[in-house]
mmCIF file of C-alpha atoms in Angstrom:
data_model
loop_
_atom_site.group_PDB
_atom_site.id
_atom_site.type_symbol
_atom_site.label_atom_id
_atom_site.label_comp_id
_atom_site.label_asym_id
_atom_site.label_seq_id
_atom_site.Cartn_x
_atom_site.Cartn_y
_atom_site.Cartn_z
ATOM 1 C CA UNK A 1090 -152.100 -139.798 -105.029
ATOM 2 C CA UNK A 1091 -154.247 -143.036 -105.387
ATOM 3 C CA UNK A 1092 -151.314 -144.379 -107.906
ATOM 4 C CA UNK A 1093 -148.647 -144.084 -104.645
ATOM 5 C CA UNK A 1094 -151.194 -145.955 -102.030
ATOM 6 C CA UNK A 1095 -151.601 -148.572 -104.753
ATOM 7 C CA UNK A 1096 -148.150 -148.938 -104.875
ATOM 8 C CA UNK A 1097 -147.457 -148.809 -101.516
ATOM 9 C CA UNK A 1098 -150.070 -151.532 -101.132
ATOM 10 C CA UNK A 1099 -147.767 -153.674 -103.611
ATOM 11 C CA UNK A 1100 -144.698 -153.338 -101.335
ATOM 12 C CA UNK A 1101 -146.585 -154.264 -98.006
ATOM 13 C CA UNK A 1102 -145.786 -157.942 -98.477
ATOM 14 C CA UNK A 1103 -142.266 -157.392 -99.469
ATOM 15 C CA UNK A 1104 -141.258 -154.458 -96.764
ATOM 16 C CA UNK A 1105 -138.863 -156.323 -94.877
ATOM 17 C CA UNK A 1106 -136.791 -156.963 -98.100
ATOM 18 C CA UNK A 1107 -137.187 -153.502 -98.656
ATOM 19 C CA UNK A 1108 -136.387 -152.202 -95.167
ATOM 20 C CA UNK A 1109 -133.337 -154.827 -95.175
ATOM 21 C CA UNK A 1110 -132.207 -152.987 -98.444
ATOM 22 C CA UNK A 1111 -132.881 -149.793 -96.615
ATOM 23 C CA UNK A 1112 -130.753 -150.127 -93.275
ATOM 24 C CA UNK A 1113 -128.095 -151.447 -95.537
ATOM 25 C CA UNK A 1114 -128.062 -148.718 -97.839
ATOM 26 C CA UNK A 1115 -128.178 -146.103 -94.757
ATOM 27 C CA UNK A 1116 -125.096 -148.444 -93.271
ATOM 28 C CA UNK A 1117 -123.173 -147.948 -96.387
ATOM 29 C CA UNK A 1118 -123.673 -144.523 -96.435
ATOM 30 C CA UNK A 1119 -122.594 -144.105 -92.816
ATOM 31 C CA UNK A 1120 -119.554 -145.772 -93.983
ATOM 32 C CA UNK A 1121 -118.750 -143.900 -97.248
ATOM 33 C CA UNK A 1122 -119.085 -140.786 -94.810
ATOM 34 C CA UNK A 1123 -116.239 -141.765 -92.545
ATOM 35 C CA UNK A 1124 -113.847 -141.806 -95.357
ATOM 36 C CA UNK A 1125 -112.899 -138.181 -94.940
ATOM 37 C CA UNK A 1126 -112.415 -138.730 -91.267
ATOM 38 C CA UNK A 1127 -109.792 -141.247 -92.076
ATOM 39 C CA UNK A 1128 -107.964 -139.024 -94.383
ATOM 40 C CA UNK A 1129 -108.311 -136.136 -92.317
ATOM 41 C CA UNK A 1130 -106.411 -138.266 -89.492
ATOM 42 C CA UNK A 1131 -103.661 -139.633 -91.816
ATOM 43 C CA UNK A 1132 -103.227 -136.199 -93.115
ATOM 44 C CA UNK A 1133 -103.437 -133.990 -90.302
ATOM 45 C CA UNK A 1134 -102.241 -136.007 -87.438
ATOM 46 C CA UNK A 1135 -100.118 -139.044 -88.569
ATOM 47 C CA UNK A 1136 -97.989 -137.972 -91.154
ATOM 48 C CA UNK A 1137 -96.921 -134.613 -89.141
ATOM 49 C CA UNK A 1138 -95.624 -136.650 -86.872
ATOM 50 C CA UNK A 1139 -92.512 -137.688 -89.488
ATOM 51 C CA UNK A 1140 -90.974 -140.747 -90.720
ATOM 52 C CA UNK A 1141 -91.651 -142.769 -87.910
ATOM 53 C CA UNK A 1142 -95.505 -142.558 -88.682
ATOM 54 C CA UNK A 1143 -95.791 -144.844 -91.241
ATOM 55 C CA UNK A 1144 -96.754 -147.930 -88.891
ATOM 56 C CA UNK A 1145 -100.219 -145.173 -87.223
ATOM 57 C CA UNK A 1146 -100.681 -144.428 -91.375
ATOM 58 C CA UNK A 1147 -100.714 -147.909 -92.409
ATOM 59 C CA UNK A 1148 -103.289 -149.094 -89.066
ATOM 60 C CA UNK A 1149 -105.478 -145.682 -90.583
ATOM 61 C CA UNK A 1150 -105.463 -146.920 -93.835
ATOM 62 C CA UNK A 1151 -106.148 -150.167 -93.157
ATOM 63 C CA UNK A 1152 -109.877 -148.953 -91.216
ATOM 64 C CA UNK A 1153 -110.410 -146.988 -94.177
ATOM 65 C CA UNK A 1154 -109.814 -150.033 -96.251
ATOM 66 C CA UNK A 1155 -112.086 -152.006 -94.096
ATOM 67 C CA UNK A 1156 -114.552 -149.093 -94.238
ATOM 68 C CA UNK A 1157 -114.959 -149.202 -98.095
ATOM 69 C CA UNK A 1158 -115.266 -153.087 -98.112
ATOM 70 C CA UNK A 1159 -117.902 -153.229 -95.497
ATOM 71 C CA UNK A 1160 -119.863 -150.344 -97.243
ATOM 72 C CA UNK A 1161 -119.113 -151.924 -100.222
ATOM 73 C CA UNK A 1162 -120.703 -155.433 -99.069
ATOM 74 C CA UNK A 1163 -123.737 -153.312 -97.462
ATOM 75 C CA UNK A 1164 -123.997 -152.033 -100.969
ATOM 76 C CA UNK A 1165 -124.324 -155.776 -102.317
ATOM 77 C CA UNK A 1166 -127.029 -157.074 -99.781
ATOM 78 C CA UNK A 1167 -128.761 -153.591 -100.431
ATOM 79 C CA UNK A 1168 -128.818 -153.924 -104.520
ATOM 80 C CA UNK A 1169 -129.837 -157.908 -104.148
ATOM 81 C CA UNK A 1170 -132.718 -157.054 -101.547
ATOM 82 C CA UNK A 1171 -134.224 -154.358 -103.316
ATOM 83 C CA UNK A 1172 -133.726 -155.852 -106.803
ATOM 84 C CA UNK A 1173 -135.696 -159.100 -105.359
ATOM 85 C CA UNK A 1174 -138.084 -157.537 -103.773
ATOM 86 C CA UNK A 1175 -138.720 -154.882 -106.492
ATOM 87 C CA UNK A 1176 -138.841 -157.520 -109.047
ATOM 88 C CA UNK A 1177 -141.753 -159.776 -107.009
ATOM 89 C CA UNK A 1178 -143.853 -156.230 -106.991
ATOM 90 C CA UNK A 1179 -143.335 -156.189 -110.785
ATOM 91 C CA UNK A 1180 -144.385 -159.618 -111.117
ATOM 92 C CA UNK A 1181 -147.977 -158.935 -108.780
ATOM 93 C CA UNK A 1182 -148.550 -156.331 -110.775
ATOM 94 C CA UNK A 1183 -147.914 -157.716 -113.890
ATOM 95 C CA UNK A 1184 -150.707 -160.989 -112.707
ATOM 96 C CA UNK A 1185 -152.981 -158.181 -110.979
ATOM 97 C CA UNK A 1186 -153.166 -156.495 -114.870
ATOM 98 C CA UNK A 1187 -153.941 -159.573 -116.306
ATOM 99 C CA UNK A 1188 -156.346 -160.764 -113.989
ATOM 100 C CA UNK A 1189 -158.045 -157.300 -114.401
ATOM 101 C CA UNK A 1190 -157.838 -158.101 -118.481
ATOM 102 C CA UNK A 1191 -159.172 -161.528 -117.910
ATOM 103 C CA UNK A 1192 -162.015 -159.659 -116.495
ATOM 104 C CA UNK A 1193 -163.334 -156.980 -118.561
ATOM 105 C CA UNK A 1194 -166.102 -158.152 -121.131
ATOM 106 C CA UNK A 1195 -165.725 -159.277 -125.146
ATOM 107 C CA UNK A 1196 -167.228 -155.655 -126.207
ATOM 108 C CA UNK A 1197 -164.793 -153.805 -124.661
ATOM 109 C CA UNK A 1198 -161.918 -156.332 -126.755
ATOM 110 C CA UNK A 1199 -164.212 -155.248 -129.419
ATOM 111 C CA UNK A 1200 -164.100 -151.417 -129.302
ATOM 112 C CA UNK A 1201 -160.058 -151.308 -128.414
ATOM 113 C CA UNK A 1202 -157.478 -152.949 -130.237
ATOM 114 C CA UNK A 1203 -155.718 -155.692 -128.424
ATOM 115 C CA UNK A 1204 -152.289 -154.814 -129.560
ATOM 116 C CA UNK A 1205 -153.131 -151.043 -127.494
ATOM 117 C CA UNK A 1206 -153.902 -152.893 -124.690
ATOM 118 C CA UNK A 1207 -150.895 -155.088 -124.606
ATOM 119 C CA UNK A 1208 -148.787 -152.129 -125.123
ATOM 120 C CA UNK A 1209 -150.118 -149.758 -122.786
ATOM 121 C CA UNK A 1210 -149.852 -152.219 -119.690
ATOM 122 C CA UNK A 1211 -146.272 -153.490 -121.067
ATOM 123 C CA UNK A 1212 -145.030 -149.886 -120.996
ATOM 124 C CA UNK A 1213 -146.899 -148.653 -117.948
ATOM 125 C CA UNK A 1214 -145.415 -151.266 -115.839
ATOM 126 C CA UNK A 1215 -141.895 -151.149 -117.167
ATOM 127 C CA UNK A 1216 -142.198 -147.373 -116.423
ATOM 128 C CA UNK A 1217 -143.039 -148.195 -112.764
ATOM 129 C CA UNK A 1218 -140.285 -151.078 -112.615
ATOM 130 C CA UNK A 1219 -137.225 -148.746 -112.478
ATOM 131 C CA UNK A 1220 -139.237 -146.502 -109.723
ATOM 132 C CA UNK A 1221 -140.490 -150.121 -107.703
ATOM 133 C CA UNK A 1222 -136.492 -151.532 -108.096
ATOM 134 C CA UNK A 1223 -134.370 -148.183 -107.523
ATOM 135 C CA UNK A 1224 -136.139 -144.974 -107.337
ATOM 136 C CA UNK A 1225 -137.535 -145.484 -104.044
ATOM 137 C CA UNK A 1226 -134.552 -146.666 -101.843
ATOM 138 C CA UNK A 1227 -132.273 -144.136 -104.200
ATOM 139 C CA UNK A 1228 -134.201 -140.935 -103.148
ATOM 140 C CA UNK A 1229 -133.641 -141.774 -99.600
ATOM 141 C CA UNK A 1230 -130.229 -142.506 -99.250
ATOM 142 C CA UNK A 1231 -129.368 -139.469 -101.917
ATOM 143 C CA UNK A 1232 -131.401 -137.457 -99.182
ATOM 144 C CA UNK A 1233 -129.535 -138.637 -96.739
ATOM 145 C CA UNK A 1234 -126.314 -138.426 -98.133
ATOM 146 C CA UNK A 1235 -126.717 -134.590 -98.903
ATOM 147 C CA UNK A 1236 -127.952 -134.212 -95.503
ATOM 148 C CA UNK A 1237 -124.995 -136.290 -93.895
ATOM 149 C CA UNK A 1238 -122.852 -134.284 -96.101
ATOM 150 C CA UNK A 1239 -124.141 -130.963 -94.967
ATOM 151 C CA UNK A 1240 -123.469 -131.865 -91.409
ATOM 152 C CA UNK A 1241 -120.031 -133.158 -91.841
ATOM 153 C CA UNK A 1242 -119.469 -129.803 -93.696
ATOM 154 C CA UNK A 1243 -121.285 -127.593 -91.329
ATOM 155 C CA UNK A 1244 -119.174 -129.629 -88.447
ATOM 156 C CA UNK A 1245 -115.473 -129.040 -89.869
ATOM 157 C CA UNK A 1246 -116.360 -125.832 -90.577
ATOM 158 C CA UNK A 1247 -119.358 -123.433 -90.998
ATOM 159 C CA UNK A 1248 -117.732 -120.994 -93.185
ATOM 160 C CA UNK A 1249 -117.313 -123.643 -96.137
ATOM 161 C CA UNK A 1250 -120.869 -124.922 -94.970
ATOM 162 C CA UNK A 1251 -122.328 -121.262 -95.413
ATOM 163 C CA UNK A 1252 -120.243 -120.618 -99.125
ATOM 164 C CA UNK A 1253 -121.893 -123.636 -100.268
ATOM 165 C CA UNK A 1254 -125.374 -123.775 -98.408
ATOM 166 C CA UNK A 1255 -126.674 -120.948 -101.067
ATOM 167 C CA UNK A 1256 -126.503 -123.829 -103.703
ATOM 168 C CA UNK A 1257 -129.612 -125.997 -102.381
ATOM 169 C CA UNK A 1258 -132.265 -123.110 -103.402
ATOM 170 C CA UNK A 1259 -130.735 -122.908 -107.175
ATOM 171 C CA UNK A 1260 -130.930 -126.733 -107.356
ATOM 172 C CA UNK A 1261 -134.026 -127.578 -106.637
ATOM 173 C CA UNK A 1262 -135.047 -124.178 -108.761
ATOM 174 C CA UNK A 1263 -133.419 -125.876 -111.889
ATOM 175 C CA UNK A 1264 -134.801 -129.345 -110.559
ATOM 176 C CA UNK A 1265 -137.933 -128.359 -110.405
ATOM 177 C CA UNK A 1266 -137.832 -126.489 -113.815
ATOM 178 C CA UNK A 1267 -136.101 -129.536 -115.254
ATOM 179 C CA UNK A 1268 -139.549 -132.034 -113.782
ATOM 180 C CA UNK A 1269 -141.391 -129.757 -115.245
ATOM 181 C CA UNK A 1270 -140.138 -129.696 -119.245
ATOM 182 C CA UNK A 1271 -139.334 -133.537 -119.149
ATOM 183 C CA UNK A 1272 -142.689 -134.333 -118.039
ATOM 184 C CA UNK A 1273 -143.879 -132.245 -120.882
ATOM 185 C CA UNK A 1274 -141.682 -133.893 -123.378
ATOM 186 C CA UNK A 1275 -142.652 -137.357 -121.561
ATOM 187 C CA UNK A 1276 -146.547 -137.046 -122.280
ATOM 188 C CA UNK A 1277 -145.760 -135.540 -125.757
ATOM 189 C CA UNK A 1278 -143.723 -138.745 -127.062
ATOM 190 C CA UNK A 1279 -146.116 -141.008 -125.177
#
């Protein structure tokens, strides 16, 4: 894939952005994870207990409070980083284009219509911008979260983990399938 080392190429300069937007999306995750843990405390441990919990179920629910604002705020400094960083690839791309227009000769303006140029590299790179600003960082942590999911599954117990393990195989079937048509449909109204 010469297209993917180009773009890699384009994030070199900008990959500690992109790694800060990483760790922090990871971080959130981590956090968005523990939120079960929490409620499987207050549920299964505190309340039992009777009416003298409510002082353990308010401290519980106050970590899981504190939980979903620090994810949340790891969720902010993740979005900003990457959108920053995504948005300086777009914009050396956008001057390596030109410069590569600036240098092609007066017979190829000639044979091609300038309007098809202009088009082409406006759409091409818009195409790439949602990939360069979201799709990269958002297919890891979606990875990730499956995978974190699994576990946590697999860990409270392997019976629910093994009624709903069956499921990845048909997914990425109908994912794959899916890829497949859009693409199709994609080159069709391009």
């Amino acid at each position: 894939c010469v297209g993917v080392g180009r773009l890699l190429r384009l994030l070199k300069p900008y990959r500690g952005l992109y790694v800060l937007g990483l760790l922090c999306a990871m971080a959130g995750l981590a956090l968005d994870l523990l939120s079960p843990t929490f409620l499987k405390h207050i549920i299964d441990e505190a309340i039992p207990q009777g009416a003298g919990a409510w002082p353990e179920v308010l401290v519980w629910a106050g970590y899981w409070a504190g939980a979903l604002v620090l994810g949340l705020g790891m969720d902010v400094v993740q979005v900003g980083a990457t959108q920053r960083c995504g948005e300086r690839v777009i914009q050396d791309l956008r001057l390596a284009v030109f410069e590569h227009l600036q240098r092609l000769s007066m017979n190829f303006y000639d044979r091609t219509k300038l309007g098809r140029v202009l088009t082409r590299g406006t759409s091409d790179i818009e195409t790439l911008r949602g990939t360069v600003i979201n799709g990269i960082n958002m297919a890891v942590v979606n990875t990730l979260m499956m995978v974190g999911a699994g576990t946590l599954i697999l860990v409270t117990d392997w019976r629910l983990f093994l009624a709903l393990v069956w499921l990845i195989p048909l997914l990425a079937f109908c994912n794959h399938m899916y890829r497949k048509r859009i693409g199709l449909a994609w080159q069709l109204v391009r």
